[in-house]
Amino acid sequence: MIRMDRVRKVQERMKAQNIDAYMILTHDDYTYLFGEDRSQPRAIIPAEGQPLIVTFKAEEKEIKEMMQAHDVRIMSSVGEQIKDVVGVMKTLKGDREHITVGVQMWFSTPAFLLNMFQKANPFIKIANIASVMDELRMVKDNEELEIMKRAGEIADIGMEAAAKALRPGVTENEVAAEAEYAMRKAGGGRTQTPVFVNSGYRSCWLHGGATDKVIAEGEIVLIDLVPTYKGYCSNLCRTFVVGTPTAKQQELFDLYLKVQGTGIHSLKPGNKMRDIDAQTRKVIEDAGFGEYYVAGISHSIGLGFEETPAPTIHPADSAIEIREGMTMTVGHTVLAVPEVGGVRIEDTFAIGKDNAVPLTRFPKTFRLPAS
Amino acid sequence: MIRMDRVRKVQERMKAQNIDAYMILTHDDYTYLFGEDRSQPRAIIPAEGQPLIVTFKAEEKEIKEMMQAHDVRIMSSVGEQIKDVVGVMKTLKGDREHITVGVQMWFSTPAFLLNMFQKANPFIKIANIASVMDELRMVKDNEELEIMKRAGEIADIGMEAAAKALRPGVTENEVAAEAEYAMRKAGGGRTQTPVFVNSGYRSCWLHGGATDKVIAEGEIVLIDLVPTYKGYCSNLCRTFVVGTPTAKQQELFDLYLKVQGTGIHSLKPGNKMRDIDAQTRKVIEDAGFGEYYVAGISHSIGLGFEETPAPTIHPADSAIEIREGMTMTVGHTVLAVPEVGGVRIEDTFAIGKDNAVPLTRFPKTFRLPAS
């Protein structure tokens, strides 16, 4: 069902910022406002009046029920969709020369779509809708926190299945298979980033995935899971070694544990994102690994796997203060040392009055039995 | 290993089109040119000289081996990455006032990244690199065709597992779990779009996914799989009914079979994309379902799940002629009738001298036993 309480708040903020309409192109804000996760949604929230969904003919009945008498435009082709949107925008414009339309500028907004939108509507000035949406989505309400708690449990279930499957001779894809399967069976939706099973030299990668690489005894294996539940994400990363770790591998793991602990301790209301970074950086520098430090140990998470504040993507977010009700991860960046491997331990937390409450709780074990 | 044969062809085409450099931001062109699937890759191909990869410190050794003495820039933060790219662009610019840099404008190019790139490099004119890359990627070589054959087999394996799991009382997520698991175990990488298990009213959706909705006897269930193998996609969609279909459901299914058959028959060298659309549209109109027709029955597939030609996304692609060596799907659009359901049967084909050879071969069965 459409969440008119949230729509009204969005409209208030749009009016205050002189944004005439918000053109929704991504699943996260759509889910937030219309209560249902859809891929490739198209909706328009004018600063005043009825929200409007652009949909295909066969979805009409269902969407109308969800919208409770608010406006629904029907189309039967992409061409019609564009024409329809242009029509709505022209109506909103009225006699004015220009209007300002907000769009989301984040990972899931395709550049070509924004390009098409601008070409089809030359009278529109594009604004980044982050200034409207971030403030609303940053602090989660109780309903959202309950969903994210379940997303965290699903991540734990996935990691347990992955850890169980890990042994010399298995491929990264086979380990990913077990994690994905267990999370789906536990009620999880699609993972919002592909499952990482980065083993051996691949543990050093900043990003990753799972391949048909065979995992060997003694290799570091970094597993990163971002399951969703009702559209909301959880993020859980663990690093294992199958068999006996070398002294250097163990040193790196122990250091990351300390880094994450420091990060978790500083993740509380009043601190800024940059404080968390500074404190964790100091631990890494003091241990003599400063040259391998990658900024951005923590980021917000919710309907997006990384959302504001996310200083690795948007450096200005470093100035944002932690508030009660935010949901954040600690352990986002890999500590990778050439020839040794990469280590990362990441968990999701809900920020309480004066501390961070874990939503993912899988044990931080490094060594797994080799057989 | 870097594919210098392909890089040279890209450079020739760039020179002919006065594009000074190609800034790679997406995994598909990166895989095509550097022989390895990476998420969030950053590489620059100048029109003349050495290709260059921007990477993180811990990945240096591995990337250098892959690059065989070509240029690699090392950085340790996103800030450095931006600085590095700007530096390279300035060197390329030399004394000129502007240079033209190609980027990909497709689903996986995030709008904010392109925005950041433009702000950091005000002397750059952005060009759509499609004019360079499409011609090269559209026709697959034998190595690519072999990979896509295996991707098709993996899709078949996934569909078999999904069909086996389908019964009244099971959730969409549970069916998705079985498909994903089987495809991973068969050596598949991540699916390039989330698995669709659209049941009941959700079968009408143009896009989809899997949810915790319970599948009931007599409901239409539309399952769409896009597994990858070595970065290349296959696309397979089947529609089932668990139990006994109604006469209207059966009519819709039979019509779609005929539509797909017509599309497959017209998918051959010499025909244009618009011919396939026109011929399938006629079948739907003749059957009296014209008002439910959605354009875009066929699209190309490869490293991208939809790539040029893809008329649903880029209508001008309708004029593109089918050529031997292309890989295409037939059955892309849903035929959805309110109150009845949505039906779709999609397969992937390699275009031969005068016909379309199927790469996915799962039987086109509609009715599944209810228990």
XYZ file of C-alpha atoms in Angstrom:
742
model
C 0.000 0.000 0.000
C 1.138 3.542 -0.761
C 2.710 5.235 2.278
C 1.009 8.638 2.178
C 2.679 9.678 5.469
C 6.042 9.369 3.769
C 4.826 10.919 0.494
C 3.622 14.006 2.396
C 7.010 14.424 4.071
C 8.734 14.165 0.702
C 6.385 16.804 -0.736
C 7.026 19.185 2.196
C 10.762 18.927 1.709
C 10.425 19.364 -2.071
C 8.425 22.549 -1.615
C 10.991 23.933 0.821
C 13.727 23.252 -1.737
C 11.834 24.491 -4.816
C 11.805 21.105 -6.483
C 8.637 20.781 -8.580
C 8.557 17.009 -8.974
C 10.472 13.854 -8.145
C 10.835 11.367 -10.991
C 11.364 7.945 -9.379
C 13.474 5.577 -11.481
C 14.909 3.258 -8.820
C 13.540 0.474 -6.660
C 14.663 1.844 -3.279
C 12.687 5.090 -3.151
C 9.807 3.328 -4.881
C 9.739 0.680 -2.147
C 10.021 3.382 0.532
C 7.023 5.310 -0.796
C 4.805 2.644 -2.357
C 5.502 -0.265 -0.001
C 6.485 -2.761 -2.681
C 9.831 -3.700 -4.215
C 9.745 -3.408 -8.021
C 12.497 -3.411 -10.579
C 12.491 -0.584 -13.119
C 9.637 1.342 -11.466
C 8.477 4.661 -12.890
C 6.592 7.076 -10.654
C 6.238 10.836 -10.269
C 5.719 12.716 -7.011
C 4.729 16.310 -7.720
C 5.484 18.839 -4.963
C 1.737 19.244 -4.614
C -1.122 16.898 -5.417
C -1.458 13.241 -6.275
C 1.494 10.888 -6.696
C 1.369 9.081 -10.011
C 2.587 5.714 -11.234
C 3.367 4.946 -14.844
C 2.634 1.292 -15.461
C 1.727 -1.297 -18.061
C -1.807 -2.309 -18.892
C -1.829 -5.736 -17.273
C -0.615 -4.341 -13.952
C -3.366 -1.727 -13.777
C -5.814 -3.406 -11.411
C -3.195 -4.347 -8.855
C -1.458 -0.969 -8.959
C -4.794 0.835 -8.584
C -5.546 -1.110 -5.423
C -2.129 -0.280 -4.042
C -2.527 3.394 -4.955
C -5.930 3.780 -3.279
C -7.511 6.124 -5.834
C -4.347 8.070 -6.571
C -3.388 8.618 -10.174
C -2.199 5.750 -12.382
C -1.188 6.178 -16.037
C -1.363 3.159 -18.261
C 0.840 2.566 -21.258
C 1.659 -0.317 -23.519
C 5.136 0.505 -24.761
C 8.295 2.250 -23.680
C 7.580 4.936 -26.280
C 4.219 5.608 -24.650
C 5.874 5.680 -21.262
C 8.201 8.466 -22.392
C 5.308 10.364 -24.006
C 3.270 9.979 -20.839
C 6.042 11.269 -18.604
C 6.646 14.235 -20.908
C 2.917 14.978 -20.794
C 2.870 14.993 -16.996
C 5.952 17.192 -16.874
C 4.377 19.683 -19.309
C 1.252 19.886 -17.172
C 3.370 20.513 -14.101
C 5.311 23.208 -15.953
C 2.196 25.156 -16.929
C 3.221 28.683 -18.015
C 6.676 28.561 -16.504
C 9.771 28.444 -18.672
C 11.509 25.808 -16.588
C 10.706 23.426 -13.794
C 13.073 21.584 -11.493
C 12.750 17.820 -11.316
C 14.626 15.718 -8.811
C 16.146 12.367 -9.711
C 18.293 10.010 -7.744
C 21.987 10.085 -8.655
C 23.288 6.805 -7.307
C 24.430 3.387 -8.483
C 21.098 2.198 -9.785
C 20.274 5.288 -11.854
C 21.487 4.443 -15.363
C 23.240 7.320 -17.110
C 21.461 6.636 -20.404
C 18.022 6.869 -18.818
C 18.795 10.248 -17.277
C 20.164 11.322 -20.633
C 16.960 10.260 -22.421
C 14.858 12.000 -19.784
C 16.741 15.266 -20.255
C 16.527 15.118 -24.044
C 12.789 14.410 -23.938
C 12.185 17.268 -21.479
C 14.455 20.184 -22.426
C 12.502 22.545 -20.146
C 13.537 20.590 -17.065
C 16.397 21.403 -14.736
C 17.633 18.241 -13.057
C 18.248 18.317 -9.298
C 19.758 15.634 -7.107
C 16.888 14.381 -4.961
C 19.340 13.255 -2.252
C 18.730 16.572 -0.479
C 15.105 15.526 -0.053
C 15.312 11.767 0.457
C 18.516 11.251 2.465
C 17.227 13.006 5.559
C 14.082 10.843 5.537
C 15.718 7.510 4.775
C 18.829 7.919 6.933
C 17.063 7.296 10.248
C 14.988 4.108 10.188
C 11.616 3.771 11.923
C 10.652 0.750 14.003
C 9.015 -1.038 11.100
C 12.211 -0.687 9.067
C 14.392 -1.779 11.988
C 12.352 -4.959 12.434
C 12.803 -5.800 8.744
C 16.537 -5.129 8.928
C 16.830 -7.357 11.969
C 15.438 -10.222 9.894
C 17.751 -9.321 6.988
C 20.648 -9.644 9.444
C 19.498 -13.073 10.582
C 19.282 -14.161 6.946
C 22.871 -12.994 6.389
C 23.988 -15.062 9.407
C 22.239 -18.109 7.967
C 24.004 -17.579 4.645
C 27.425 -17.262 6.264
C 26.892 -20.416 8.260
C 26.125 -22.349 5.062
C 29.167 -20.858 3.320
C 31.508 -21.681 6.200
C 30.214 -25.248 6.282
C 30.875 -25.674 2.551
C 34.437 -24.312 2.707
C 37.113 -26.949 2.253
C 40.134 -27.446 -0.011
C 39.084 -28.449 -3.528
C 35.724 -26.708 -3.578
C 35.175 -23.851 -6.069
C 34.205 -20.308 -5.104
C 30.966 -20.769 -7.060
C 30.084 -23.867 -5.022
C 30.504 -21.945 -1.775
C 28.428 -19.062 -3.162
C 25.753 -21.610 -4.148
C 25.349 -22.792 -0.539
C 25.154 -19.246 0.857
C 22.599 -18.085 -1.719
C 20.519 -21.202 -1.298
C 20.359 -20.974 2.487
C 19.437 -17.271 2.384
C 16.640 -17.800 -0.143
C 15.272 -20.719 1.870
C 15.262 -18.453 4.923
C 13.017 -16.007 3.059
C 15.624 -13.697 1.578
C 15.074 -11.944 -1.736
C 17.811 -11.375 -4.301
C 21.218 -10.374 -2.956
C 21.742 -6.702 -3.683
C 25.368 -7.199 -4.676
C 26.641 -10.519 -6.032
C 27.989 -12.838 -3.324
C 31.772 -12.453 -2.931
C 33.824 -15.577 -2.400
C 37.292 -14.121 -2.966
C 39.982 -16.718 -2.319
C 43.773 -16.620 -2.427
C 45.131 -13.690 -4.475
C 41.521 -12.668 -5.122
C 41.063 -11.865 -1.404
C 43.099 -8.705 -2.133
C 40.477 -7.378 -4.534
C 38.591 -4.293 -3.490
C 35.495 -5.700 -5.197
C 34.813 -9.303 -6.053
C 32.460 -12.103 -6.848
C 32.607 -15.853 -7.094
C 34.382 -17.702 -9.899
C 35.228 -21.281 -10.798
C 38.583 -20.903 -9.030
C 39.310 -23.898 -6.797
C 40.032 -23.029 -3.151
C 43.311 -24.471 -1.848
C 44.312 -25.317 1.709
C 45.933 -22.397 3.494
C 44.316 -19.757 1.289
C 42.473 -16.800 2.727
C 38.801 -16.769 1.694
C 36.795 -13.569 2.043
C 33.017 -13.993 1.926
C 30.734 -10.988 1.635
C 26.930 -11.288 1.716
C 24.287 -8.636 1.043
C 20.925 -10.424 1.246
C 17.661 -8.520 1.165
C 14.452 -8.965 3.081
C 11.386 -7.030 1.911
C 13.807 -4.902 -0.108
C 16.078 -4.019 2.834
C 19.717 -5.126 2.918
C 22.053 -6.534 5.481
C 25.806 -6.713 4.983
C 27.981 -9.396 6.559
C 31.592 -10.204 5.677
C 33.880 -12.806 7.193
C 37.395 -13.942 6.338
C 38.479 -17.538 6.789
C 41.529 -19.638 6.196
C 40.996 -23.292 5.443
C 43.670 -25.123 7.392
C 46.493 -23.512 9.342
C 47.036 -19.789 8.799
C 50.567 -18.448 8.412
C 51.812 -16.050 11.092
C 51.378 -13.146 8.679
C 47.796 -14.123 7.824
C 46.983 -14.427 11.511
C 48.574 -11.040 12.238
C 46.431 -9.414 9.551
C 43.248 -11.042 10.832
C 43.955 -10.070 14.445
C 44.649 -6.516 13.343
C 41.352 -6.309 11.448
C 39.469 -7.609 14.479
C 40.993 -4.761 16.482
C 40.207 -2.260 13.716
C 36.583 -3.366 13.554
C 36.303 -3.276 17.362
C 37.598 0.282 17.384
C 35.145 1.217 14.628
C 32.205 -0.349 16.451
C 33.158 1.451 19.654
C 33.172 4.828 17.914
C 29.921 4.164 16.020
C 27.570 6.095 18.316
C 25.454 9.236 18.346
C 27.512 12.407 18.370
C 30.502 11.015 16.481
C 30.963 11.900 12.845
C 31.772 9.514 10.020
C 35.267 10.984 9.867
C 35.857 10.157 13.547
C 35.301 6.477 12.861
C 37.708 6.618 9.952
C 40.355 8.510 11.936
C 40.220 6.112 14.867
C 40.414 2.962 12.758
C 43.138 4.464 10.575
C 45.212 5.109 13.696
C 45.017 1.440 14.700
C 46.231 0.392 11.250
C 49.015 2.982 11.207
C 50.183 2.097 14.708
C 50.466 -1.524 13.588
C 52.677 -0.441 10.683
C 50.152 -1.122 7.921
C 49.321 2.527 7.150
C 50.283 2.256 3.482
C 47.552 -0.349 2.959
C 44.804 1.691 4.555
C 41.717 2.315 2.389
C 39.352 5.035 3.648
C 35.699 4.303 4.320
C 35.382 1.710 7.083
C 31.671 2.469 7.679
C 28.602 3.277 5.603
C 24.861 3.445 5.999
C 22.697 0.594 4.746
C 18.957 0.108 4.235
C 17.013 -0.118 0.977
C 20.376 0.519 -0.656
C 23.430 -1.615 0.119
C 25.365 1.636 0.507
C 23.372 4.757 1.196
C 24.034 8.178 2.715
C 26.295 8.533 4.652
C 28.734 6.603 2.435
C 32.047 8.516 2.438
C 33.821 6.109 0.038
C 31.401 7.167 -2.660
C 30.681 10.703 -1.555
C 33.604 12.129 0.478
C 31.510 15.037 1.828
C 29.526 12.477 3.859
C 32.517 12.356 6.254
C 30.990 15.347 8.023
C 27.673 13.588 8.752
C 26.952 12.863 12.395
C 25.801 9.455 13.615
C 22.227 9.472 14.967
C 20.076 7.040 16.860
C 18.043 4.877 14.475
C 20.621 4.828 11.703
C 21.704 1.444 10.363
C 25.402 1.235 9.569
C 28.090 -1.278 8.775
C 31.616 -1.405 10.184
C 34.295 -3.247 8.229
C 33.640 -2.033 4.700
C 37.213 -1.765 3.419
C 39.640 -4.582 2.792
C 43.048 -4.594 4.467
C 45.036 -6.188 1.691
C 48.772 -6.838 1.796
C 50.386 -8.135 -1.387
C 51.638 -11.732 -1.099
C 49.767 -12.193 2.205
C 46.123 -11.653 1.284
C 43.171 -9.466 2.061
C 41.147 -9.469 5.255
C 37.793 -7.905 6.084
C 35.231 -8.405 8.870
C 32.022 -6.457 8.360
C 28.789 -6.360 10.347
C 25.568 -4.381 10.257
C 24.421 -2.386 13.281
C 21.443 -0.375 14.449
C 22.522 2.758 16.286
C 21.052 2.961 19.779
C 21.076 5.821 22.292
C 24.788 5.485 22.974
C 26.025 2.380 21.229
C 25.822 0.192 18.124
C 23.610 -2.892 18.385
C 24.682 -5.719 16.039
C 22.117 -6.998 13.527
C 24.540 -9.645 12.216
C 26.131 -11.955 14.753
C 28.034 -14.713 13.000
C 31.157 -15.708 15.019
C 34.413 -14.060 13.961
C 36.336 -17.309 13.488
C 39.376 -17.199 11.213
C 40.537 -20.792 11.080
C 38.308 -23.503 9.631
C 39.175 -27.197 9.760
C 40.799 -28.349 6.506
C 38.716 -31.502 6.336
C 45.248 -11.780 -20.341
C 44.744 -8.486 -22.146
C 43.279 -8.964 -25.638
C 45.501 -6.660 -27.680
C 43.838 -7.782 -30.935
C 40.557 -6.354 -29.654
C 42.205 -3.259 -28.134
C 43.783 -2.416 -31.505
C 40.401 -2.673 -33.251
C 38.868 -0.369 -30.638
C 41.688 2.137 -31.154
C 41.262 2.081 -34.960
C 37.562 2.801 -34.631
C 38.195 5.545 -32.053
C 40.654 7.289 -34.372
C 38.199 7.126 -37.265
C 35.542 8.725 -35.057
C 37.795 11.359 -33.443
C 37.390 9.938 -29.962
C 40.580 10.562 -27.982
C 40.071 8.028 -25.204
C 37.633 5.456 -23.874
C 37.045 5.538 -20.121
C 35.879 2.037 -19.135
C 33.560 1.996 -16.115
C 31.617 -1.226 -16.687
C 32.390 -4.903 -16.415
C 31.316 -5.939 -19.925
C 33.758 -3.936 -22.035
C 36.414 -4.572 -19.396
C 35.893 -8.327 -19.733
C 35.880 -8.041 -23.526
C 39.233 -6.225 -23.621
C 41.084 -7.529 -20.560
C 39.796 -11.099 -20.466
C 38.583 -11.032 -16.876
C 35.228 -10.195 -15.321
C 35.596 -7.500 -12.633
C 33.022 -5.390 -10.865
C 33.636 -1.647 -10.800
C 36.659 -1.746 -13.137
C 38.417 1.441 -14.169
C 40.527 1.463 -17.319
C 41.446 3.925 -20.054
C 42.072 3.107 -23.711
C 43.663 6.077 -25.474
C 43.166 6.264 -29.234
C 46.896 5.717 -29.544
C 49.383 4.051 -27.232
C 49.172 1.864 -24.175
C 45.923 0.885 -22.504
C 45.946 1.689 -18.814
C 44.286 0.193 -15.752
C 43.618 2.118 -12.575
C 43.805 -0.299 -9.676
C 44.435 -0.661 -5.971
C 47.813 -1.451 -4.454
C 47.172 -5.036 -3.438
C 45.996 -5.984 -6.927
C 49.124 -4.595 -8.601
C 51.130 -7.771 -9.150
C 48.237 -9.716 -10.610
C 47.057 -6.888 -12.853
C 50.626 -6.324 -14.118
C 50.858 -9.950 -15.181
C 47.544 -9.695 -16.969
C 48.574 -6.456 -18.662
C 51.888 -7.814 -19.979
C 53.980 -4.657 -19.511
C 51.214 -2.229 -20.401
C 50.593 0.689 -18.090
C 49.080 0.205 -14.626
C 48.363 3.073 -12.208
C 48.215 2.276 -8.546
C 46.115 4.157 -6.030
C 44.985 3.635 -2.478
C 41.770 5.604 -2.298
C 38.868 6.703 -4.440
C 40.196 10.271 -4.194
C 43.506 9.155 -5.661
C 41.672 7.262 -8.369
C 39.891 10.437 -9.468
C 43.151 12.417 -9.334
C 44.898 9.742 -11.355
C 42.232 9.677 -14.036
C 42.246 13.477 -14.276
C 46.040 13.342 -14.636
C 45.852 10.866 -17.503
C 43.146 12.913 -19.209
C 45.255 16.090 -18.922
C 48.246 14.335 -20.479
C 46.053 13.134 -23.330
C 44.693 16.636 -23.815
C 48.142 18.230 -24.182
C 47.767 21.686 -25.732
C 44.250 21.173 -26.993
C 41.306 23.002 -25.470
C 39.035 19.969 -25.402
C 39.277 16.250 -25.899
C 36.519 13.762 -26.573
C 36.212 10.824 -24.228
C 33.881 7.924 -24.835
C 31.915 6.291 -22.047
C 29.298 3.612 -22.125
C 25.720 4.853 -21.714
C 23.834 1.757 -20.657
C 22.237 0.172 -17.595
C 25.411 -0.396 -15.632
C 26.838 3.113 -16.043
C 25.720 4.973 -12.916
C 24.562 8.539 -13.580
C 26.418 9.895 -10.543
C 29.740 8.473 -11.696
C 29.418 10.080 -15.105
C 28.458 13.308 -13.365
C 31.544 13.169 -11.132
C 33.730 12.394 -14.131
C 32.426 15.409 -16.038
C 32.845 17.767 -13.081
C 36.402 16.567 -12.467
C 37.297 16.966 -16.165
C 35.599 20.119 -17.476
C 37.741 20.063 -20.646
C 36.237 16.774 -21.742
C 33.409 16.287 -24.213
C 31.579 13.062 -23.486
C 30.752 10.758 -26.399
C 28.705 7.580 -26.381
C 31.212 4.785 -27.008
C 28.448 2.578 -28.448
C 29.478 3.779 -31.915
C 32.856 2.142 -31.337
C 32.023 -0.940 -29.275
C 28.673 -2.121 -30.654
C 30.029 -3.052 -34.049
C 32.780 -5.131 -32.434
C 30.678 -6.835 -29.778
C 27.543 -7.454 -31.858
C 28.986 -10.367 -33.841
C 30.531 -13.012 -31.595
C 33.689 -14.925 -32.472
C 34.037 -18.678 -32.017
C 35.534 -18.356 -28.553
C 32.557 -16.278 -27.442
C 30.057 -18.638 -29.068
C 31.532 -21.605 -27.201
C 31.170 -19.751 -23.895
C 27.588 -18.773 -24.688
C 26.767 -22.363 -25.555
C 27.796 -23.362 -22.041
C 25.840 -20.414 -20.571
C 22.776 -21.781 -22.383
C 23.297 -25.261 -20.933
C 23.550 -23.716 -17.469
C 20.230 -21.912 -18.030
C 18.622 -25.231 -19.038
C 19.936 -26.842 -15.844
C 18.487 -23.985 -13.781
C 15.080 -24.253 -15.431
C 14.977 -27.989 -14.832
C 15.601 -27.450 -11.112
C 12.955 -24.719 -10.956
C 10.335 -26.839 -12.737
C 11.052 -29.742 -10.381
C 10.534 -27.516 -7.338
C 7.244 -26.045 -8.559
C 4.194 -27.265 -6.654
C 1.290 -25.666 -4.811
C 2.372 -24.277 -1.429
C 5.976 -23.494 -2.340
C 7.121 -19.821 -2.279
C 8.589 -17.997 -5.263
C 11.821 -17.589 -3.291
C 12.079 -21.345 -2.755
C 11.765 -21.978 -6.484
C 14.370 -19.278 -7.189
C 16.644 -20.949 -4.614
C 16.641 -24.234 -6.544
C 17.315 -22.559 -9.906
C 20.172 -20.431 -8.565
C 21.705 -23.348 -6.715
C 21.666 -25.671 -9.713
C 23.161 -23.014 -11.997
C 25.991 -22.218 -9.588
C 26.754 -25.895 -9.107
C 26.945 -26.225 -12.893
C 29.667 -23.566 -12.943
C 27.549 -20.459 -13.488
C 28.586 -17.093 -12.097
C 26.137 -14.540 -10.710
C 22.851 -14.145 -12.581
C 22.972 -10.866 -14.455
C 19.383 -10.003 -13.606
C 17.670 -11.364 -10.500
C 15.807 -14.631 -11.103
C 12.122 -14.000 -11.887
C 9.558 -16.329 -10.374
C 6.417 -14.324 -11.106
C 3.312 -16.231 -10.054
C -0.410 -15.494 -10.264
C -1.145 -11.770 -10.716
C 2.610 -11.167 -10.678
C 2.966 -13.069 -13.975
C 1.521 -9.937 -15.612
C 4.462 -7.809 -14.517
C 6.753 -6.500 -17.204
C 9.676 -6.918 -14.812
C 9.808 -9.136 -11.767
C 11.734 -11.074 -9.198
C 10.994 -13.672 -6.561
C 9.118 -12.915 -3.351
C 7.775 -14.840 -0.385
C 4.424 -15.176 -2.174
C 3.084 -18.732 -1.945
C 2.292 -20.357 -5.306
C -1.248 -21.730 -5.557
C -2.585 -24.531 -7.748
C -3.819 -23.267 -11.098
C -1.657 -20.140 -11.052
C 0.535 -19.197 -13.968
C 4.219 -19.090 -12.987
C 6.673 -17.274 -15.221
C 10.344 -18.117 -14.620
C 13.103 -16.075 -16.223
C 16.790 -16.956 -15.863
C 19.862 -14.971 -16.922
C 22.876 -16.962 -15.705
C 26.416 -16.030 -16.682
C 29.384 -18.127 -17.656
C 32.784 -16.418 -17.851
C 30.882 -13.133 -17.858
C 28.587 -14.044 -20.793
C 24.819 -14.334 -20.355
C 22.140 -16.669 -21.510
C 18.440 -15.875 -21.244
C 15.768 -18.536 -20.814
C 12.139 -17.977 -19.848
C 9.378 -20.528 -19.426
C 5.786 -20.246 -18.261
C 4.107 -23.024 -16.309
C 0.814 -23.710 -14.687
C 0.770 -26.002 -11.685
C -2.275 -28.198 -12.133
C -4.899 -27.829 -14.821
C -4.807 -24.633 -16.888
C -8.049 -22.822 -17.687
C -9.038 -22.597 -21.348
C -7.991 -18.924 -21.397
C -4.586 -19.671 -19.891
C -4.047 -22.432 -22.438
C -5.114 -20.145 -25.283
C -2.571 -17.527 -24.186
C 0.213 -20.092 -23.898
C -0.537 -21.605 -27.301
C -0.581 -18.148 -28.840
C 2.801 -17.295 -27.345
C 4.270 -20.540 -28.676
C 3.098 -19.485 -32.127
C 4.457 -15.964 -31.616
C 7.860 -17.253 -30.562
C 7.913 -19.718 -33.453
C 7.214 -16.895 -35.881
C 9.945 -14.782 -34.269
C 12.476 -17.620 -34.450
C 11.627 -18.227 -38.100
C 12.268 -14.589 -38.995
C 15.485 -14.362 -36.943
C 17.961 -14.820 -39.791
C 20.545 -12.859 -41.744
C 19.024 -10.180 -43.962
C 15.972 -9.508 -41.809
C 15.885 -6.411 -39.666
C 14.871 -6.189 -36.014
C 11.676 -4.426 -37.086
C 10.751 -7.351 -39.351
C 10.742 -9.726 -36.389
C 8.569 -7.319 -34.425
C 6.154 -6.796 -37.319
C 5.724 -10.521 -37.964
C 5.138 -11.439 -34.326
C 2.838 -8.461 -33.837
C 0.711 -9.680 -36.717
C 0.248 -13.088 -35.080
C -0.913 -11.415 -31.857
C -3.222 -9.024 -33.693
C -4.724 -11.781 -35.826
C -5.545 -13.685 -32.639
C -7.365 -10.623 -31.285
C -4.817 -9.734 -28.599
C -3.365 -6.662 -30.334
C -4.134 -4.311 -27.467
C -1.839 -6.342 -25.198
C 1.104 -6.321 -27.577
C 4.373 -4.943 -26.156
C 7.064 -4.123 -28.734
C 10.507 -5.694 -28.542
C 10.248 -9.467 -28.919
C 13.973 -9.888 -29.639
C 17.259 -8.430 -28.409
C 20.949 -9.167 -28.593
C 22.699 -10.810 -25.650
C 26.329 -11.426 -24.721
C 28.408 -9.803 -22.008
C 25.304 -7.717 -21.386
C 21.910 -9.307 -20.763
C 20.494 -6.849 -23.291
C 22.905 -5.308 -25.739
C 22.717 -3.659 -29.161
C 20.430 -4.292 -30.999
C 17.854 -3.883 -28.204
C 14.892 -1.936 -29.648
C 12.911 -1.868 -26.376
C 15.631 0.309 -24.881
C 16.840 2.068 -27.998
C 14.059 2.266 -30.635
C 16.516 3.194 -33.432
C 17.928 -0.340 -33.165
C 14.831 -1.509 -35.065
C 16.709 -0.709 -38.266
C 19.636 -3.022 -37.470
C 20.026 -6.042 -39.712
C 20.539 -9.550 -38.334
C 23.963 -10.989 -39.143
C 25.582 -14.379 -38.856
C 27.391 -14.753 -35.519
C 25.005 -12.557 -33.544
C 23.470 -14.020 -30.405
C 19.839 -13.055 -29.882
C 16.843 -13.956 -27.809
C 13.265 -14.403 -29.008
C 10.443 -14.062 -26.482
C 11.496 -10.965 -24.573
C 8.096 -9.363 -23.998
C 5.307 -10.636 -21.835
C 1.829 -11.198 -23.290
C -0.227 -10.247 -20.276
C -4.007 -10.194 -20.152
C -5.624 -8.824 -16.997
C -7.459 -11.487 -14.949
C -5.878 -14.271 -17.027
C -2.147 -13.843 -16.464
C 1.069 -13.203 -18.297
C 2.881 -15.615 -20.583
C 6.378 -15.543 -22.024
C 8.647 -18.145 -23.660
C 12.158 -16.894 -24.356
C 15.236 -18.629 -25.698
C 18.736 -17.629 -26.735
C 20.003 -18.318 -30.263
C 23.185 -18.069 -32.267
C 22.532 -16.780 -35.778
C 23.798 -19.151 -38.453
C 24.076 -18.658 -42.212
C 20.326 -18.750 -42.731
C 18.698 -19.722 -39.464
C 18.743 -19.338 -35.692
C 20.406 -22.155 -33.727
C 19.044 -22.549 -30.192
C 21.526 -22.255 -27.291
C 18.780 -22.972 -24.714
C 16.695 -26.096 -25.225
C 14.474 -26.670 -22.206
C 11.120 -28.221 -23.284
C 8.249 -25.796 -23.754
C 5.864 -27.565 -21.384
C 3.013 -25.527 -19.926
C 1.318 -27.887 -17.555
C 3.153 -29.328 -14.547
C 1.694 -31.993 -12.274
C 0.083 -30.459 -9.167
C 1.660 -32.994 -6.843
